[in-house]
Amino acid sequence: MRVGAHVSPQHPLLEAEARDAEVVQIFLSNPQSYKAPKPRDDADELRASDIGIYVHAPYIMNPASPNNRIRIPSRKTLDQIMRAAAAIGAAGVIVHGGHVGDDEDVTVGFERWRKLFEYAEDGWSVPLLIENTAGGGNAVARELAGYGPLWDMIGDFNVGVCLDTCHAWAAGEDLAAAVDTIRSLTGRLDLVHCNDSRDPPGSRRDRHTNLGAGEIPEELLVGVVRAAAVDTVVETPDDNGGHAADIVWLRDRLGAG
């Protein structure tokens, strides 16, 4: 159960050292662009490091979109990200579940997700971890129950789950049962994004804050991480050493349990 943070991609191992992080999460390309990632000069160093490396796909990825100008570039860019992640020895690539059109049933999104995996004809060596989202009635992964029919479509590929505590809280999900719910539907849980929330439950607002400074009760945050027993990344504000403080906050409470 390693704990770390989302950091700048320029020197991720130095960023990990500065935070006493055992894992880091980075972008490999502009998070608001479909541009392919560039090869990294430190790829060998990252592969050889004991620090776990996770890659977050650009935020604009939406393989479930009804719009060809979004769905097709998303497939192409995700394929490029997956191969670039393999080149640095990443443990997984995180991508948001995306959303279908306003007038569409969410089930069509499950079918479009399958086509994404079929697009990569020779498959991916790194698992693609689909992250739950905070809001949107047409979102593929806002409701944790949606992982069940989604997995019926894509569970035979190299795919996993990233559970974000702030997103689940904002979506009105039961955090105390979230880990069991996901595992019962998919058989796995690969990564936790442990983020506190600035807003009340069910707000549909994705506003992260530092651990213990928000609306999510401490026992729920710690309970998710303890029950999951997988790598955990904080995506919280880093002002004045916020990441390092959050990592200490979480380790102290996990060690006391």
mmCIF file of C-alpha atoms in Angstrom:
data_model
loop_
_atom_site.group_PDB
_atom_site.id
_atom_site.type_symbol
_atom_site.label_atom_id
_atom_site.label_comp_id
_atom_site.label_asym_id
_atom_site.label_seq_id
_atom_site.Cartn_x
_atom_site.Cartn_y
_atom_site.Cartn_z
ATOM 1 C CA MET A 1 0.000 0.000 0.000
ATOM 2 C CA ARG A 2 2.178 2.833 -1.321
ATOM 3 C CA VAL A 3 1.213 6.499 -0.945
ATOM 4 C CA GLY A 4 2.174 9.380 -3.231
ATOM 5 C CA ALA A 5 0.954 12.371 -5.218
ATOM 6 C CA HIS A 6 0.259 13.801 -8.649
ATOM 7 C CA VAL A 7 3.378 15.809 -9.522
ATOM 8 C CA SER A 8 4.959 17.840 -12.287
ATOM 9 C CA PRO A 9 6.183 15.607 -15.125
ATOM 10 C CA GLN A 10 9.514 17.393 -15.576
ATOM 11 C CA HIS A 11 11.451 15.599 -12.808
ATOM 12 C CA PRO A 12 9.028 13.151 -11.192
ATOM 13 C CA LEU A 13 11.614 11.252 -9.151
ATOM 14 C CA LEU A 14 12.879 14.475 -7.569
ATOM 15 C CA GLU A 15 9.273 15.470 -6.921
ATOM 16 C CA ALA A 16 8.727 12.122 -5.210
ATOM 17 C CA GLU A 17 11.792 12.626 -3.031
ATOM 18 C CA ALA A 18 10.638 16.100 -2.006
ATOM 19 C CA ARG A 19 7.313 14.663 -0.805
ATOM 20 C CA ASP A 20 8.634 11.362 0.592
ATOM 21 C CA ALA A 21 6.276 9.735 -1.902
ATOM 22 C CA GLU A 22 6.438 6.072 -2.832
ATOM 23 C CA VAL A 23 4.380 6.581 -6.007
ATOM 24 C CA VAL A 24 3.796 9.490 -8.350
ATOM 25 C CA GLN A 25 1.252 10.282 -11.020
ATOM 26 C CA ILE A 26 2.164 12.458 -14.012
ATOM 27 C CA PHE A 27 0.926 13.670 -17.362
ATOM 28 C CA LEU A 28 2.938 12.660 -20.412
ATOM 29 C CA SER A 29 1.399 15.351 -22.612
ATOM 30 C CA ASN A 30 -0.703 18.493 -22.397
ATOM 31 C CA PRO A 31 -3.812 17.583 -20.319
ATOM 32 C CA GLN A 32 -5.997 19.699 -22.613
ATOM 33 C CA SER A 33 -4.654 18.460 -25.951
ATOM 34 C CA TYR A 34 -4.833 15.485 -28.298
ATOM 35 C CA LYS A 35 -1.121 15.823 -29.103
ATOM 36 C CA ALA A 36 0.974 12.673 -28.817
ATOM 37 C CA PRO A 37 3.447 12.484 -25.933
ATOM 38 C CA LYS A 38 7.119 12.943 -26.760
ATOM 39 C CA PRO A 39 9.719 10.269 -25.870
ATOM 40 C CA ARG A 40 11.283 10.919 -22.471
ATOM 41 C CA ASP A 41 15.028 11.183 -21.943
ATOM 42 C CA ASP A 42 14.582 9.715 -18.456
ATOM 43 C CA ALA A 43 12.623 6.639 -19.576
ATOM 44 C CA ASP A 44 15.349 4.200 -18.479
ATOM 45 C CA GLU A 45 15.654 5.918 -15.096
ATOM 46 C CA LEU A 46 11.899 5.801 -14.540
ATOM 47 C CA ARG A 47 11.693 2.120 -15.485
ATOM 48 C CA ALA A 48 14.522 1.254 -13.068
ATOM 49 C CA SER A 49 13.196 3.292 -10.145
ATOM 50 C CA ASP A 50 11.542 1.808 -7.072
ATOM 51 C CA ILE A 51 9.050 4.671 -7.238
ATOM 52 C CA GLY A 52 5.754 3.565 -8.743
ATOM 53 C CA ILE A 53 4.780 5.612 -11.801
ATOM 54 C CA TYR A 54 1.202 6.218 -12.904
ATOM 55 C CA VAL A 55 0.157 8.263 -15.913
ATOM 56 C CA HIS A 56 -3.003 10.349 -16.105
ATOM 57 C CA ALA A 57 -4.447 10.674 -19.599
ATOM 58 C CA PRO A 58 -5.449 14.153 -20.821
ATOM 59 C CA TYR A 59 -8.698 15.409 -19.347
ATOM 60 C CA ILE A 60 -10.308 15.883 -22.770
ATOM 61 C CA MET A 61 -10.291 12.152 -23.540
ATOM 62 C CA ASN A 62 -13.855 10.908 -24.087
ATOM 63 C CA PRO A 63 -14.088 7.559 -25.909
ATOM 64 C CA ALA A 64 -17.831 7.479 -25.117
ATOM 65 C CA SER A 65 -18.650 10.673 -27.003
ATOM 66 C CA PRO A 66 -21.196 10.619 -29.843
ATOM 67 C CA ASN A 67 -19.048 13.207 -31.641
ATOM 68 C CA ASN A 68 -16.546 11.629 -34.054
ATOM 69 C CA ARG A 69 -14.290 14.649 -33.694
ATOM 70 C CA ILE A 70 -13.913 13.820 -30.005
ATOM 71 C CA ARG A 71 -14.317 10.038 -29.904
ATOM 72 C CA ILE A 72 -11.849 9.163 -32.696
ATOM 73 C CA PRO A 73 -9.034 11.505 -31.544
ATOM 74 C CA SER A 74 -9.563 10.165 -28.023
ATOM 75 C CA ARG A 75 -8.949 6.624 -29.235
ATOM 76 C CA LYS A 76 -5.829 7.615 -31.137
ATOM 77 C CA THR A 77 -4.368 9.711 -28.338
ATOM 78 C CA LEU A 78 -5.102 7.106 -25.669
ATOM 79 C CA ASP A 79 -3.335 4.495 -27.784
ATOM 80 C CA GLN A 80 -0.302 6.791 -27.978
ATOM 81 C CA ILE A 81 -0.424 7.513 -24.236
ATOM 82 C CA MET A 82 -0.641 3.796 -23.417
ATOM 83 C CA ARG A 83 2.440 2.999 -25.474
ATOM 84 C CA ALA A 84 4.363 5.936 -24.033
ATOM 85 C CA ALA A 85 3.402 4.794 -20.527
ATOM 86 C CA ALA A 86 4.728 1.313 -21.252
ATOM 87 C CA ALA A 87 8.016 2.852 -22.378
ATOM 88 C CA ILE A 88 8.585 4.355 -18.906
ATOM 89 C CA GLY A 89 7.413 1.270 -17.001
ATOM 90 C CA ALA A 90 4.183 2.808 -15.746
ATOM 91 C CA ALA A 91 1.948 0.713 -13.506
ATOM 92 C CA GLY A 92 -1.220 2.061 -15.109
ATOM 93 C CA VAL A 93 -2.854 4.862 -17.094
ATOM 94 C CA ILE A 94 -5.813 6.659 -15.553
ATOM 95 C CA VAL A 95 -8.624 8.039 -17.707
ATOM 96 C CA HIS A 96 -11.996 9.471 -16.774
ATOM 97 C CA GLY A 97 -15.069 7.484 -17.778
ATOM 98 C CA GLY A 98 -16.338 10.209 -20.101
ATOM 99 C CA HIS A 99 -19.921 10.841 -21.109
ATOM 100 C CA VAL A 100 -22.421 10.179 -23.856
ATOM 101 C CA GLY A 101 -24.684 12.720 -25.554
ATOM 102 C CA ASP A 102 -27.369 14.547 -23.575
ATOM 103 C CA ASP A 103 -30.132 12.676 -25.413
ATOM 104 C CA GLU A 104 -28.448 9.253 -25.281
ATOM 105 C CA ASP A 105 -28.746 6.341 -22.900
ATOM 106 C CA VAL A 106 -25.517 5.767 -20.999
ATOM 107 C CA THR A 107 -25.406 2.151 -22.231
ATOM 108 C CA VAL A 108 -24.223 3.309 -25.668
ATOM 109 C CA GLY A 109 -21.132 4.593 -23.890
ATOM 110 C CA PHE A 110 -20.286 1.071 -22.757
ATOM 111 C CA GLU A 111 -20.331 -0.089 -26.370
ATOM 112 C CA ARG A 112 -18.081 2.789 -27.444
ATOM 113 C CA TRP A 113 -15.634 1.913 -24.705
ATOM 114 C CA ARG A 114 -15.318 -1.586 -26.104
ATOM 115 C CA LYS A 115 -14.480 -0.135 -29.511
ATOM 116 C CA LEU A 116 -11.613 1.757 -27.882
ATOM 117 C CA PHE A 117 -10.006 -1.510 -26.786
ATOM 118 C CA GLU A 118 -10.689 -3.082 -30.149
ATOM 119 C CA TYR A 119 -8.900 -0.097 -31.739
ATOM 120 C CA ALA A 120 -5.649 -1.276 -30.139
ATOM 121 C CA GLU A 121 -5.402 -4.439 -32.206
ATOM 122 C CA ASP A 122 -2.290 -5.816 -30.487
ATOM 123 C CA GLY A 123 -3.468 -4.783 -27.019
ATOM 124 C CA TRP A 124 -1.709 -2.794 -24.310
ATOM 125 C CA SER A 125 0.822 -4.087 -21.801
ATOM 126 C CA VAL A 126 -0.183 -1.430 -19.248
ATOM 127 C CA PRO A 127 -3.677 -1.527 -17.708
ATOM 128 C CA LEU A 128 -6.034 1.335 -18.502
ATOM 129 C CA LEU A 129 -7.660 2.398 -15.237
ATOM 130 C CA ILE A 130 -11.115 3.943 -15.622
ATOM 131 C CA GLU A 131 -11.809 6.590 -12.989
ATOM 132 C CA ASN A 132 -15.225 7.430 -11.572
ATOM 133 C CA THR A 133 -16.421 10.987 -12.102
ATOM 134 C CA ALA A 134 -18.237 13.558 -9.975
ATOM 135 C CA GLY A 135 -21.169 14.768 -12.034
ATOM 136 C CA GLY A 136 -23.183 14.689 -15.218
ATOM 137 C CA GLY A 137 -26.359 12.688 -15.767
ATOM 138 C CA ASN A 138 -24.882 11.265 -18.967
ATOM 139 C CA ALA A 139 -21.546 10.299 -17.411
ATOM 140 C CA VAL A 140 -20.417 6.718 -17.973
ATOM 141 C CA ALA A 141 -18.759 6.253 -14.567
ATOM 142 C CA ARG A 142 -20.493 8.659 -12.200
ATOM 143 C CA GLU A 143 -22.575 5.912 -10.607
ATOM 144 C CA LEU A 144 -20.416 3.080 -9.290
ATOM 145 C CA ALA A 145 -23.146 0.637 -10.293
ATOM 146 C CA GLY A 146 -22.311 1.491 -13.901
ATOM 147 C CA TYR A 147 -19.041 -0.399 -13.631
ATOM 148 C CA GLY A 148 -21.034 -3.638 -13.785
ATOM 149 C CA PRO A 149 -22.480 -3.291 -17.312
ATOM 150 C CA LEU A 150 -19.307 -1.517 -18.430
ATOM 151 C CA TRP A 151 -17.247 -4.529 -17.337
ATOM 152 C CA ASP A 152 -19.615 -6.833 -19.177
ATOM 153 C CA MET A 153 -18.393 -5.031 -22.301
ATOM 154 C CA ILE A 154 -14.681 -4.531 -21.580
ATOM 155 C CA GLY A 155 -13.710 -6.751 -18.667
ATOM 156 C CA ASP A 156 -11.885 -9.190 -20.935
ATOM 157 C CA PHE A 157 -9.308 -6.518 -21.848
ATOM 158 C CA ASN A 158 -6.387 -5.141 -19.807
ATOM 159 C CA VAL A 159 -8.557 -2.724 -17.860
ATOM 160 C CA GLY A 160 -8.801 -1.730 -14.217
ATOM 161 C CA VAL A 161 -10.388 0.798 -11.864
ATOM 162 C CA CYS A 162 -9.266 4.003 -10.198
ATOM 163 C CA LEU A 163 -11.548 5.150 -7.362
ATOM 164 C CA ASP A 164 -11.541 8.861 -6.581
ATOM 165 C CA THR A 165 -12.936 9.646 -3.121
ATOM 166 C CA CYS A 166 -13.874 13.261 -3.913
ATOM 167 C CA HIS A 167 -15.676 12.204 -7.098
ATOM 168 C CA ALA A 168 -17.606 9.452 -5.342
ATOM 169 C CA TRP A 169 -18.564 11.840 -2.530
ATOM 170 C CA ALA A 170 -19.702 14.490 -5.027
ATOM 171 C CA ALA A 171 -21.726 11.879 -6.914
ATOM 172 C CA GLY A 172 -23.572 10.936 -3.741
ATOM 173 C CA GLU A 173 -22.080 7.455 -3.479
ATOM 174 C CA ASP A 174 -21.664 5.590 -0.191
ATOM 175 C CA LEU A 175 -17.913 5.845 0.440
ATOM 176 C CA ALA A 176 -18.080 3.280 3.228
ATOM 177 C CA ALA A 177 -19.218 0.681 0.695
ATOM 178 C CA ALA A 178 -17.424 1.981 -2.407
ATOM 179 C CA VAL A 179 -14.496 -0.446 -2.399
ATOM 180 C CA ASP A 180 -16.713 -3.493 -1.926
ATOM 181 C CA THR A 181 -19.124 -2.220 -4.576
ATOM 182 C CA ILE A 182 -16.429 -1.810 -7.209
ATOM 183 C CA ARG A 183 -14.791 -5.144 -6.456
ATOM 184 C CA SER A 184 -18.113 -6.939 -6.554
ATOM 185 C CA LEU A 185 -18.761 -5.534 -10.046
ATOM 186 C CA THR A 186 -15.289 -5.754 -11.586
ATOM 187 C CA GLY A 187 -13.301 -8.152 -9.440
ATOM 188 C CA ARG A 188 -10.585 -5.556 -8.895
ATOM 189 C CA LEU A 189 -9.524 -2.119 -7.731
ATOM 190 C CA ASP A 190 -6.124 -0.872 -8.868
ATOM 191 C CA LEU A 191 -5.603 2.659 -7.560
ATOM 192 C CA VAL A 192 -7.174 5.159 -5.171
ATOM 193 C CA HIS A 193 -7.202 8.914 -5.626
ATOM 194 C CA CYS A 194 -7.565 10.030 -2.011
ATOM 195 C CA ASN A 195 -8.901 13.576 -2.144
ATOM 196 C CA ASP A 196 -11.002 15.513 0.319
ATOM 197 C CA SER A 197 -13.893 17.621 -1.005
ATOM 198 C CA ARG A 198 -14.699 21.291 -0.550
ATOM 199 C CA ASP A 199 -18.403 20.545 -1.043
ATOM 200 C CA PRO A 200 -21.155 18.478 0.624
ATOM 201 C CA PRO A 201 -22.105 14.975 -0.564
ATOM 202 C CA GLY A 202 -24.087 14.780 -3.772
ATOM 203 C CA SER A 203 -23.007 18.255 -4.893
ATOM 204 C CA ARG A 204 -21.773 16.980 -8.298
ATOM 205 C CA ARG A 205 -18.872 19.423 -7.831
ATOM 206 C CA ASP A 206 -15.312 18.228 -8.401
ATOM 207 C CA ARG A 207 -13.345 20.473 -6.064
ATOM 208 C CA HIS A 208 -10.480 18.733 -4.272
ATOM 209 C CA THR A 209 -8.974 19.969 -1.048
ATOM 210 C CA ASN A 210 -6.341 18.731 1.372
ATOM 211 C CA LEU A 211 -7.038 15.761 3.597
ATOM 212 C CA GLY A 212 -8.864 16.694 6.774
ATOM 213 C CA ALA A 213 -9.640 20.191 5.481
ATOM 214 C CA GLY A 214 -12.840 19.372 3.613
ATOM 215 C CA GLU A 215 -16.274 17.860 3.993
ATOM 216 C CA ILE A 216 -15.431 14.147 3.844
ATOM 217 C CA PRO A 217 -15.182 12.579 7.308
ATOM 218 C CA GLU A 218 -11.718 11.361 8.196
ATOM 219 C CA GLU A 219 -12.901 7.827 8.863
ATOM 220 C CA LEU A 220 -14.329 7.549 5.351
ATOM 221 C CA LEU A 221 -11.144 8.723 3.626
ATOM 222 C CA VAL A 222 -8.937 6.442 5.686
ATOM 223 C CA GLY A 223 -11.451 3.602 5.439
ATOM 224 C CA VAL A 224 -11.410 3.646 1.638
ATOM 225 C CA VAL A 225 -7.616 3.517 1.490
ATOM 226 C CA ARG A 226 -7.376 0.797 4.119
ATOM 227 C CA ALA A 227 -10.081 -1.346 2.497
ATOM 228 C CA ALA A 228 -8.594 -0.921 -0.972
ATOM 229 C CA ALA A 229 -5.039 -1.780 0.122
ATOM 230 C CA VAL A 230 -3.621 -0.578 -3.215
ATOM 231 C CA ASP A 231 -1.409 2.314 -4.319
ATOM 232 C CA THR A 232 -2.896 5.684 -3.337
ATOM 233 C CA VAL A 233 -2.309 9.089 -4.904
ATOM 234 C CA VAL A 234 -3.359 12.478 -3.537
ATOM 235 C CA GLU A 235 -4.423 15.107 -6.079
ATOM 236 C CA THR A 236 -4.753 17.913 -3.576
ATOM 237 C CA PRO A 237 -3.419 21.487 -3.502
ATOM 238 C CA ASP A 238 0.342 21.581 -2.946
ATOM 239 C CA ASP A 239 0.552 25.093 -1.541
ATOM 240 C CA ASN A 240 3.065 25.265 1.308
ATOM 241 C CA GLY A 241 3.896 21.574 1.131
ATOM 242 C CA GLY A 242 0.322 20.339 0.942
ATOM 243 C CA HIS A 243 1.187 17.041 -0.738
ATOM 244 C CA ALA A 244 3.838 16.102 1.812
ATOM 245 C CA ALA A 245 1.460 16.984 4.649
ATOM 246 C CA ASP A 246 -1.335 14.928 3.128
ATOM 247 C CA ILE A 247 0.958 11.927 2.695
ATOM 248 C CA VAL A 248 2.004 12.170 6.362
ATOM 249 C CA TRP A 249 -1.657 12.658 7.396
ATOM 250 C CA LEU A 250 -2.687 9.494 5.619
ATOM 251 C CA ARG A 251 0.271 7.360 6.707
ATOM 252 C CA ASP A 252 -0.196 8.376 10.346
ATOM 253 C CA ARG A 253 -3.828 7.294 10.300
ATOM 254 C CA LEU A 254 -3.214 4.088 8.403
ATOM 255 C CA GLY A 255 -0.484 3.167 10.851
ATOM 256 C CA ALA A 256 -2.746 3.851 13.812
ATOM 257 C CA GLY A 257 -5.496 1.557 12.515
#
